[in-house]
Amino acid sequence: MIINRAGAITHELHALGHISLPAFFLKTEAPAVIDAGMSLMGERYIQEIREMTNGRGPAYLFLTHMHYDHCGSAAMLKNAFPGMQICCSEAGERVLERPRAIQTIRELNRSAIDHYKALGEDVPGTSDFEPFSVDRVLADGETVELGADLSLKAISTPGHTRDSMSFYVPEKKILFTGEAVGIMAANGYIFSEWLSDYNDYFYSMKQLAVLDVDILCLGHERMLTGGDAAAYIPRAIQYCIYFRKLIESTLEETGGDVAEAKRRIKEKEYDPLPDATQPDFAYLLNLEAKIRSVQRLEYEQSRN
Ligand SMILES: [Zn+2]
């Protein structure tokens, strides 16, 4: 099944806020939140978490990576629930130590709020992103106990970003990936999201593909269960290969002209999709990062 709404998925798993922004809640002895959307959703997350924990708050917040739409409301949650431990990869903690990165997160978070407001959408909050510190760095393969019969395993899955980490709950076969396995459009098309490195992204997906997954919580828009969840990662790998080839052939056609390749790929890949709602500049920025990564790959191969 493909789920595209927030709310209860199972007794212990809830999607908080709005499905377009990731924030998942695991109801257990040591309740956990996975990702913390943008700051505009912060108050709504806090209210929903309060209700589900009888005011106690979560024990943990696990962050998949330090993009503004995944960690935007982390500081708001920490202020509301000071006992909550913020956990992420070591590379994620390093991102937060860089003033330039904090500035970029703050600016993108603000421009997203302005973008939604300009579209006339319901914007529940307008607070800016605030920096926060990490309470616990998780190593690849490290397990955190969430209760007598529930644990969460951190899996390092770089490629979307260097700091990307996925989280797997083996007892319930739930996998939270952030954008490590791309994003699915309404028609089933899967956007590949290697922004830092193609090879890392590809091998991270291969690593996740061996897991037994019953509920797959993607970074945005959709959760998949049962057969859809099991089939997703192998499909995402196929889309990843397809998209790399598309970039390679388009670069060949344009004689290496990146601007023209971006225009052609957008026209072919993105414009025909009925739910292509991402602002053009964001799509093109990400596309350029993917093209540059493929160019690096070709350069490295030519040297070997
Ligand atoms: Zn991201």
XYZ file of C-alpha atoms in Angstrom, residues 52-291:
240
model
C 0.895 11.048 22.311
C 3.309 11.038 25.256
C 0.885 12.512 27.821
C 3.137 15.567 28.056
C 6.260 13.513 28.814
C 7.942 14.138 25.460
C 10.168 11.851 23.415
C 13.405 10.293 24.622
C 15.135 10.691 21.246
C 15.165 12.678 18.033
C 17.010 10.872 15.239
C 18.022 13.051 12.293
C 18.642 11.484 8.866
C 20.670 14.496 7.628
C 21.142 18.224 8.134
C 18.994 19.640 5.361
C 16.624 22.406 6.435
C 13.571 20.305 5.602
C 14.738 17.466 7.882
C 16.191 19.289 10.890
C 14.383 22.651 10.631
C 12.408 22.332 13.850
C 14.942 20.324 15.919
C 15.742 23.303 18.187
C 12.035 23.975 18.789
C 11.524 20.351 19.826
C 14.563 20.484 22.115
C 13.227 23.644 23.795
C 9.850 21.995 24.340
C 11.317 18.663 25.466
C 14.730 19.322 27.104
C 15.112 15.673 28.131
C 15.080 14.562 24.489
C 18.453 13.460 23.080
C 19.246 14.627 19.546
C 21.114 11.892 17.671
C 22.773 11.856 14.242
C 25.893 10.779 12.376
C 29.316 12.228 13.160
C 29.297 14.024 9.784
C 25.921 15.518 10.717
C 27.360 16.947 13.919
C 30.215 18.494 11.902
C 27.736 20.232 9.572
C 26.195 21.975 12.595
C 29.620 23.269 13.667
C 29.980 25.303 10.443
C 28.501 28.840 10.652
C 28.081 28.928 6.848
C 25.989 25.752 6.951
C 23.808 27.157 9.745
C 23.306 30.304 7.692
C 22.300 28.277 4.615
C 19.845 26.153 6.622
C 18.336 29.320 8.105
C 17.984 31.012 4.690
C 16.474 27.996 2.939
C 14.076 27.435 5.828
C 12.983 31.083 5.600
C 12.599 31.046 1.803
C 10.476 27.883 2.019
C 8.126 29.593 4.505
C 7.881 32.604 2.175
C 7.294 30.294 -0.803
C 4.366 28.518 0.902
C 2.920 31.835 2.087
C 3.091 33.241 -1.460
C 1.202 30.174 -2.697
C -1.531 30.962 -0.165
C -0.983 27.672 1.697
C -1.738 27.053 5.346
C 1.524 27.906 7.159
C 1.077 26.904 10.812
C 4.201 28.734 12.081
C 6.709 31.332 10.929
C 9.619 30.905 13.395
C 13.119 30.893 11.956
C 15.496 27.954 12.133
C 17.639 28.033 15.282
C 20.927 26.159 15.694
C 21.092 23.247 18.116
C 23.684 20.831 19.396
C 23.874 17.082 19.095
C 23.588 14.999 22.260
C 24.668 11.677 20.841
C 26.648 10.748 17.760
C 25.707 7.375 16.298
C 28.221 5.101 14.609
C 27.348 3.012 11.574
C 25.613 -0.131 12.850
C 24.983 1.213 16.353
C 21.740 0.114 18.006
C 19.629 2.192 20.409
C 17.154 0.358 22.649
C 13.706 1.971 22.563
C 11.971 -0.555 24.787
C 11.924 -4.192 25.836
C 10.985 -5.306 22.339
C 11.911 -2.371 20.138
C 15.287 -1.140 18.960
C 16.585 1.193 16.290
C 19.696 0.556 14.248
C 21.625 3.418 12.656
C 22.955 2.704 9.170
C 25.332 5.117 7.515
C 23.938 5.817 4.018
C 25.903 8.677 2.430
C 25.328 9.850 -1.138
C 22.328 12.149 -0.851
C 24.551 14.069 1.546
C 27.783 13.037 3.244
C 26.028 12.879 6.630
C 23.001 10.800 5.585
C 21.974 8.086 8.001
C 19.030 5.677 7.778
C 17.269 4.079 10.745
C 15.898 0.548 10.883
C 13.573 -0.986 13.475
C 14.161 -4.725 12.952
C 11.387 -5.948 15.278
C 8.767 -4.135 13.191
C 10.672 -4.060 9.880
C 10.316 -0.284 9.644
C 12.919 1.685 7.671
C 13.391 5.472 7.745
C 15.616 6.585 4.894
C 15.474 10.357 4.616
C 16.358 10.803 0.934
C 18.896 7.970 0.772
C 16.599 6.037 -1.611
C 15.125 8.994 -3.503
C 11.585 10.340 -3.596
C 8.589 8.847 -5.371
C 6.212 10.896 -7.541
C 2.477 10.123 -7.699
C 2.900 8.165 -10.940
C 5.563 5.896 -9.428
C 8.555 7.681 -10.958
C 11.480 7.744 -8.502
C 13.680 10.841 -8.297
C 17.295 9.923 -7.657
C 18.807 12.215 -5.053
C 22.592 11.822 -5.072
C 23.685 15.338 -4.213
C 27.072 14.541 -2.670
C 28.230 11.438 -4.549
C 26.791 8.963 -7.071
C 28.837 5.942 -5.986
C 28.091 6.489 -2.297
C 24.391 6.829 -3.080
C 24.334 3.692 -5.200
C 26.136 1.542 -2.608
C 24.023 2.934 0.233
C 20.928 1.740 -1.604
C 22.499 -1.669 -2.223
C 23.137 -1.916 1.499
C 19.510 -1.035 2.363
C 18.149 -3.389 -0.313
C 19.114 -6.465 1.734
C 16.936 -5.450 4.696
C 13.559 -7.052 5.301
C 11.256 -4.017 5.067
C 7.546 -4.013 5.782
C 7.077 -0.254 6.226
C 9.258 2.176 4.315
C 9.098 5.814 5.454
C 10.484 7.979 2.655
C 11.848 11.463 3.268
C 8.881 13.194 1.666
C 5.311 12.624 0.567
C 4.924 8.867 0.867
C 5.170 5.767 3.026
C 5.000 2.301 1.527
C 3.894 -0.923 3.166
C 3.918 -4.636 2.315
C 4.751 -5.519 -1.290
C 5.151 -1.871 -2.288
C 7.759 -1.385 0.460
C 9.651 -4.550 -0.491
C 9.709 -3.627 -4.194
C 10.711 0.013 -3.746
C 14.487 -0.068 -3.197
C 15.237 -2.415 -6.135
C 13.128 -0.044 -8.273
C 14.991 2.992 -6.889
C 18.283 1.335 -7.898
C 16.988 0.899 -11.467
C 15.916 4.566 -11.604
C 19.318 5.585 -10.280
C 21.087 3.708 -13.094
C 18.625 5.093 -15.663
C 19.169 8.661 -14.488
C 22.943 8.390 -14.488
C 22.759 7.143 -18.102
C 20.399 9.989 -19.000
C 22.906 12.511 -17.622
C 25.794 10.835 -19.469
C 23.988 10.738 -22.824
C 22.688 14.312 -22.459
C 26.173 15.607 -21.631
C 27.442 13.835 -24.728
C 24.717 15.422 -26.879
C 25.460 18.896 -25.512
C 29.224 18.521 -25.742
C 29.546 18.888 -21.972
C 27.400 22.057 -21.753
C 25.967 21.694 -18.228
C 23.443 24.545 -18.513
C 21.976 23.085 -21.707
C 22.019 19.555 -20.245
C 20.071 20.841 -17.223
C 17.469 22.434 -19.487
C 17.018 19.275 -21.588
C 16.847 16.924 -18.608
C 14.319 19.110 -16.781
C 12.124 19.218 -19.893
C 12.262 15.419 -20.227
C 12.264 14.275 -16.623
C 10.522 16.865 -14.497
C 8.138 19.066 -16.476
C 5.801 16.215 -17.585
C 5.121 15.096 -13.987
C 1.663 16.130 -12.724
C 2.942 16.702 -9.165
C 6.115 18.596 -10.064
C 5.569 21.189 -7.374
C 9.168 21.817 -6.290
C 10.268 25.379 -7.130
C 12.266 25.335 -10.409
C 15.388 26.800 -8.794
C 15.486 23.995 -6.206
C 15.093 21.284 -8.830
C 17.807 22.832 -11.027
C 20.208 23.294 -8.109
C 19.887 19.633 -7.156
C 20.142 18.555 -10.797
C 23.388 20.453 -11.188
C 24.843 18.670 -8.136
C 23.910 15.308 -9.697
C 25.431 16.259 -13.070
